mmCIF file of C-alpha atoms in Angstrom:
data_model
loop_
_atom_site.group_PDB
_atom_site.id
_atom_site.type_symbol
_atom_site.label_atom_id
_atom_site.label_comp_id
_atom_site.label_asym_id
_atom_site.label_seq_id
_atom_site.Cartn_x
_atom_site.Cartn_y
_atom_site.Cartn_z
ATOM 1 C CA UNK A 1 158.178 151.184 165.823
ATOM 2 C CA UNK A 2 157.833 150.473 169.562
ATOM 3 C CA UNK A 3 161.097 149.450 170.950
ATOM 4 C CA UNK A 4 162.323 147.638 173.979
ATOM 5 C CA UNK A 5 165.728 148.479 174.868
ATOM 6 C CA UNK A 6 167.337 146.338 177.502
ATOM 7 C CA UNK A 7 170.880 147.612 178.625
ATOM 8 C CA UNK A 8 172.486 148.040 182.138
ATOM 9 C CA UNK A 9 174.536 150.842 180.553
ATOM 10 C CA UNK A 10 172.485 154.254 181.612
ATOM 11 C CA UNK A 11 174.810 156.701 178.859
ATOM 12 C CA UNK A 12 174.614 154.088 176.417
ATOM 13 C CA UNK A 13 170.786 153.384 176.720
ATOM 14 C CA UNK A 14 169.877 156.670 176.640
ATOM 15 C CA UNK A 15 171.719 158.041 173.235
ATOM 16 C CA UNK A 16 170.445 154.890 172.316
ATOM 17 C CA UNK A 17 166.897 155.526 172.967
ATOM 18 C CA UNK A 18 167.225 159.705 171.879
ATOM 19 C CA UNK A 19 168.186 158.195 168.431
ATOM 20 C CA UNK A 20 165.539 155.873 167.823
ATOM 21 C CA UNK A 21 163.146 158.241 169.137
ATOM 22 C CA UNK A 22 164.461 161.212 166.563
ATOM 23 C CA UNK A 23 163.924 158.240 164.050
ATOM 24 C CA UNK A 24 160.359 157.967 164.970
ATOM 25 C CA UNK A 25 160.652 155.118 167.103
ATOM 26 C CA UNK A 26 158.609 154.757 170.635
ATOM 27 C CA UNK A 27 161.127 153.905 173.198
ATOM 28 C CA UNK A 28 160.852 151.807 176.649
ATOM 29 C CA UNK A 29 163.765 150.849 178.661
ATOM 30 C CA UNK A 30 164.682 148.197 181.198
ATOM 31 C CA UNK A 31 168.092 148.761 183.083
ATOM 32 C CA UNK A 32 168.814 145.388 183.627
ATOM 33 C CA UNK A 33 167.915 141.892 182.365
ATOM 34 C CA UNK A 34 164.948 141.378 184.900
ATOM 35 C CA UNK A 35 163.735 144.978 184.465
ATOM 36 C CA UNK A 36 163.512 144.335 180.808
ATOM 37 C CA UNK A 37 161.904 140.514 181.264
ATOM 38 C CA UNK A 38 158.899 142.562 183.346
ATOM 39 C CA UNK A 39 158.984 144.728 180.490
ATOM 40 C CA UNK A 40 158.362 142.373 178.166
ATOM 41 C CA UNK A 41 156.361 140.519 179.542
ATOM 42 C CA UNK A 42 153.438 143.130 180.379
ATOM 43 C CA UNK A 43 153.849 144.715 177.095
ATOM 44 C CA UNK A 44 153.791 144.180 173.148
ATOM 45 C CA UNK A 45 156.984 145.523 171.594
ATOM 46 C CA UNK A 46 158.040 145.536 167.775
ATOM 47 C CA UNK A 47 161.157 144.277 168.322
ATOM 48 C CA UNK A 48 163.777 144.252 171.230
ATOM 49 C CA UNK A 49 167.518 145.577 171.298
ATOM 50 C CA UNK A 50 169.010 143.634 174.209
ATOM 51 C CA UNK A 51 172.411 143.688 175.399
ATOM 52 C CA UNK A 52 174.393 140.504 176.165
ATOM 53 C CA UNK A 53 176.131 141.015 179.657
ATOM 54 C CA UNK A 54 173.877 142.609 182.033
ATOM 55 C CA UNK A 55 173.436 142.241 186.039
ATOM 56 C CA UNK A 56 170.651 139.572 187.063
ATOM 57 C CA UNK A 57 169.968 138.178 184.302
ATOM 58 C CA UNK A 58 172.102 138.213 181.434
ATOM 59 C CA UNK A 59 170.826 138.938 177.453
ATOM 60 C CA UNK A 60 170.872 134.722 177.144
ATOM 61 C CA UNK A 61 169.135 134.071 180.279
ATOM 62 C CA UNK A 62 166.365 136.725 179.251
ATOM 63 C CA UNK A 63 165.806 135.512 175.428
ATOM 64 C CA UNK A 64 165.983 132.307 176.662
ATOM 65 C CA UNK A 65 163.237 132.625 178.992
ATOM 66 C CA UNK A 66 160.827 134.782 176.690
ATOM 67 C CA UNK A 67 160.925 131.941 173.744
ATOM 68 C CA UNK A 68 160.147 129.335 176.646
ATOM 69 C CA UNK A 69 157.134 131.411 176.881
ATOM 70 C CA UNK A 70 156.204 131.617 173.412
ATOM 71 C CA UNK A 71 157.036 135.164 173.041
ATOM 72 C CA UNK A 72 157.943 135.506 168.968
ATOM 73 C CA UNK A 73 159.172 139.532 169.352
ATOM 74 C CA UNK A 74 162.638 139.651 167.203
ATOM 75 C CA UNK A 75 165.486 140.377 169.262
ATOM 76 C CA UNK A 76 168.812 142.085 168.666
ATOM 77 C CA UNK A 77 171.764 141.227 170.466
ATOM 78 C CA UNK A 78 174.343 143.853 171.218
ATOM 79 C CA UNK A 79 177.187 142.960 172.698
ATOM 80 C CA UNK A 80 181.134 143.603 173.171
ATOM 81 C CA UNK A 81 182.039 139.980 172.394
ATOM 82 C CA UNK A 82 182.143 139.524 168.818
ATOM 83 C CA UNK A 83 184.267 136.000 168.431
ATOM 84 C CA UNK A 84 181.578 133.723 165.988
ATOM 85 C CA UNK A 85 181.433 131.394 169.147
ATOM 86 C CA UNK A 86 179.857 134.465 170.972
ATOM 87 C CA UNK A 87 177.738 135.047 168.078
ATOM 88 C CA UNK A 88 176.617 131.433 167.718
ATOM 89 C CA UNK A 89 175.344 131.104 171.400
ATOM 90 C CA UNK A 90 173.174 134.199 171.282
ATOM 91 C CA UNK A 91 171.397 133.041 168.085
ATOM 92 C CA UNK A 92 170.890 129.590 169.369
ATOM 93 C CA UNK A 93 169.505 131.364 172.344
ATOM 94 C CA UNK A 94 166.903 132.623 170.509
ATOM 95 C CA UNK A 95 167.776 136.234 169.001
ATOM 96 C CA UNK A 96 167.569 136.978 165.347
ATOM 97 C CA UNK A 97 170.160 139.493 164.919
ATOM 98 C CA UNK A 98 173.578 139.910 166.501
ATOM 99 C CA UNK A 99 175.476 143.296 165.978
ATOM 100 C CA UNK A 100 179.165 144.035 167.819
ATOM 101 C CA UNK A 101 179.873 146.915 169.780
ATOM 102 C CA UNK A 102 180.922 149.272 168.969
ATOM 103 C CA UNK A 103 178.565 149.931 165.771
ATOM 104 C CA UNK A 104 177.491 152.165 164.099
ATOM 105 C CA UNK A 105 174.196 153.713 164.835
ATOM 106 C CA UNK A 106 172.654 153.842 160.873
ATOM 107 C CA UNK A 107 173.385 149.789 160.960
ATOM 108 C CA UNK A 108 171.560 149.595 164.408
ATOM 109 C CA UNK A 109 168.947 150.841 162.501
ATOM 110 C CA UNK A 110 168.835 149.409 159.179
ATOM 111 C CA UNK A 111 169.114 145.817 161.410
ATOM 112 C CA UNK A 112 165.996 146.788 163.277
ATOM 113 C CA UNK A 113 163.582 147.933 160.986
ATOM 114 C CA UNK A 114 164.968 144.741 158.885
ATOM 115 C CA UNK A 115 163.703 142.485 161.677
ATOM 116 C CA UNK A 116 160.700 144.476 161.998
ATOM 117 C CA UNK A 117 159.866 143.992 158.010
ATOM 118 C CA UNK A 118 161.172 139.980 158.786
ATOM 119 C CA UNK A 119 158.297 139.760 161.374
ATOM 120 C CA UNK A 120 155.567 141.787 159.090
ATOM 121 C CA UNK A 121 156.397 139.258 156.481
ATOM 122 C CA UNK A 122 155.565 136.362 158.365
ATOM 123 C CA UNK A 123 152.725 137.476 160.863
ATOM 124 C CA UNK A 124 149.871 136.162 158.594
ATOM 125 C CA UNK A 125 147.981 134.156 161.301
ATOM 126 C CA UNK A 126 148.592 136.523 164.408
ATOM 127 C CA UNK A 127 144.843 136.798 165.050
ATOM 128 C CA UNK A 128 142.963 133.694 167.359
ATOM 129 C CA UNK A 129 139.173 133.166 166.600
ATOM 130 C CA UNK A 130 137.095 130.636 168.859
ATOM 131 C CA UNK A 131 133.695 131.680 168.827
ATOM 132 C CA UNK A 132 132.862 135.292 169.999
ATOM 133 C CA UNK A 133 136.354 135.301 171.962
ATOM 134 C CA UNK A 134 139.542 136.656 169.899
ATOM 135 C CA UNK A 135 143.024 137.377 170.390
ATOM 136 C CA UNK A 136 145.674 139.379 168.871
ATOM 137 C CA UNK A 137 148.966 137.979 168.844
ATOM 138 C CA UNK A 138 150.864 141.051 168.682
ATOM 139 C CA UNK A 139 148.706 143.393 170.693
ATOM 140 C CA UNK A 140 148.620 140.878 172.948
ATOM 141 C CA UNK A 141 145.264 141.745 173.393
ATOM 142 C CA UNK A 142 141.846 139.783 174.276
ATOM 143 C CA UNK A 143 138.359 140.851 173.520
ATOM 144 C CA UNK A 144 135.295 138.874 174.024
ATOM 145 C CA UNK A 145 132.190 140.002 171.661
ATOM 146 C CA UNK A 146 133.780 143.397 171.979
ATOM 147 C CA UNK A 147 134.551 143.557 175.755
ATOM 148 C CA UNK A 148 138.418 144.304 176.299
ATOM 149 C CA UNK A 149 139.779 141.579 178.745
ATOM 150 C CA UNK A 150 142.666 142.543 180.974
ATOM 151 C CA UNK A 151 144.801 139.137 180.883
ATOM 152 C CA UNK A 152 147.924 138.769 183.057
ATOM 153 C CA UNK A 153 151.069 137.315 181.171
ATOM 154 C CA UNK A 154 150.533 133.458 182.420
ATOM 155 C CA UNK A 155 146.814 134.090 181.982
ATOM 156 C CA UNK A 156 147.297 134.866 178.325
ATOM 157 C CA UNK A 157 149.327 132.277 177.457
ATOM 158 C CA UNK A 158 147.200 130.086 179.419
ATOM 159 C CA UNK A 159 144.401 131.290 177.332
ATOM 160 C CA UNK A 160 146.473 131.288 174.130
ATOM 161 C CA UNK A 161 147.114 126.968 174.089
ATOM 162 C CA UNK A 162 143.191 126.775 174.732
ATOM 163 C CA UNK A 163 142.219 128.889 171.931
ATOM 164 C CA UNK A 164 144.917 126.959 169.444
ATOM 165 C CA UNK A 165 143.310 123.674 171.193
ATOM 166 C CA UNK A 166 139.473 124.597 171.015
ATOM 167 C CA UNK A 167 136.874 122.297 170.905
ATOM 168 C CA UNK A 168 139.511 119.706 172.209
ATOM 169 C CA UNK A 169 139.777 118.238 175.890
ATOM 170 C CA UNK A 170 143.635 119.414 176.901
ATOM 171 C CA UNK A 171 144.707 117.670 179.990
ATOM 172 C CA UNK A 172 146.668 119.099 183.366
ATOM 173 C CA UNK A 173 149.645 116.900 182.399
ATOM 174 C CA UNK A 174 149.685 119.274 178.562
ATOM 175 C CA UNK A 175 149.018 122.301 180.562
ATOM 176 C CA UNK A 176 151.773 121.822 182.796
ATOM 177 C CA UNK A 177 154.011 121.097 179.515
ATOM 178 C CA UNK A 178 153.372 123.900 177.605
ATOM 179 C CA UNK A 179 152.480 126.363 179.398
ATOM 180 C CA UNK A 180 154.357 126.136 183.034
ATOM 181 C CA UNK A 181 157.421 124.219 180.791
ATOM 182 C CA UNK A 182 156.995 121.409 183.863
ATOM 183 C CA UNK A 183 157.774 117.883 183.082
ATOM 184 C CA UNK A 184 156.750 116.900 186.224
ATOM 185 C CA UNK A 185 153.997 117.575 188.595
ATOM 186 C CA UNK A 186 154.312 120.111 190.882
ATOM 187 C CA UNK A 187 151.542 118.930 193.419
ATOM 188 C CA UNK A 188 149.703 122.444 193.322
ATOM 189 C CA UNK A 189 146.854 124.079 192.782
ATOM 190 C CA UNK A 190 148.513 126.399 189.958
ATOM 191 C CA UNK A 191 146.320 125.119 187.158
ATOM 192 C CA UNK A 192 143.130 125.292 189.008
ATOM 193 C CA UNK A 193 143.568 128.736 190.310
ATOM 194 C CA UNK A 194 144.882 130.228 187.106
ATOM 195 C CA UNK A 195 142.312 127.869 185.291
ATOM 196 C CA UNK A 196 139.176 129.893 187.756
ATOM 197 C CA UNK A 197 140.931 133.102 187.266
ATOM 198 C CA UNK A 198 140.667 132.950 183.608
ATOM 199 C CA UNK A 199 137.207 131.026 183.705
ATOM 200 C CA UNK A 200 136.249 134.705 186.025
ATOM 201 C CA UNK A 201 137.631 136.615 183.162
ATOM 202 C CA UNK A 202 136.371 135.298 179.539
ATOM 203 C CA UNK A 203 133.174 134.255 181.097
ATOM 204 C CA UNK A 204 132.104 137.158 183.580
ATOM 205 C CA UNK A 205 129.072 138.989 182.799
ATOM 206 C CA UNK A 206 127.942 136.683 179.378
ATOM 207 C CA UNK A 207 125.539 133.732 179.640
ATOM 208 C CA UNK A 208 127.462 131.451 177.820
ATOM 209 C CA UNK A 209 130.727 129.493 179.469
ATOM 210 C CA UNK A 210 133.305 128.909 177.055
ATOM 211 C CA UNK A 211 135.077 127.244 179.724
ATOM 212 C CA UNK A 212 134.730 124.424 180.825
ATOM 213 C CA UNK A 213 135.874 121.261 183.229
ATOM 214 C CA UNK A 214 135.899 118.364 181.515
ATOM 215 C CA UNK A 215 135.523 115.581 184.662
ATOM 216 C CA UNK A 216 138.096 113.055 184.913
ATOM 217 C CA UNK A 217 139.692 114.908 181.532
ATOM 218 C CA UNK A 218 140.863 118.511 182.183
ATOM 219 C CA UNK A 219 139.359 121.542 180.663
ATOM 220 C CA UNK A 220 137.928 122.460 177.313
ATOM 221 C CA UNK A 221 137.486 126.109 175.196
ATOM 222 C CA UNK A 222 134.026 126.152 173.574
ATOM 223 C CA UNK A 223 132.604 128.229 170.870
#
């Protein structure tokens, strides 16, 4: 598995990464919440192991941010905070499991593998397809007619929403609420900029444009 470890304790993070690597897994590390968030937004992981208490951005904020953005990667919280209320807070923030420090390493591996199995069981619909455009939600990869398309995290979220509503007119209000999580109009051209960038990536070099502007209504992705 590819595992993201977000832990500000360098010694603890190194020990965990070493043990997981010896168990056959690939590990990427983030030294604080902000580094962990950037890593999670920039690549795909099978499981994330996140420390609860960290500088710059704590684990709760990190997981809540990822869940708002639509990231459903399984998360295991690690924390010295072991009261019932602490565990409930972590799970309600969007984590899938909670392990209290200090922990036994075999239990950590067992919990990580259980989360991965649970994800595999529920990952039937991990591919979106609209015409010749394909999106792999697990690998975070997009192809059109076999050609790889490199998207930034927000562009990926925007395209995912458009693909899930293919053939329908999608309004600016829908995009602000579902992709940017704004429940008000920020009076910026953020949508126009991202639509323009996305259109240049998925339509450039092809005879037929898939991303259409619907005058007076919004946008539509057509096969």
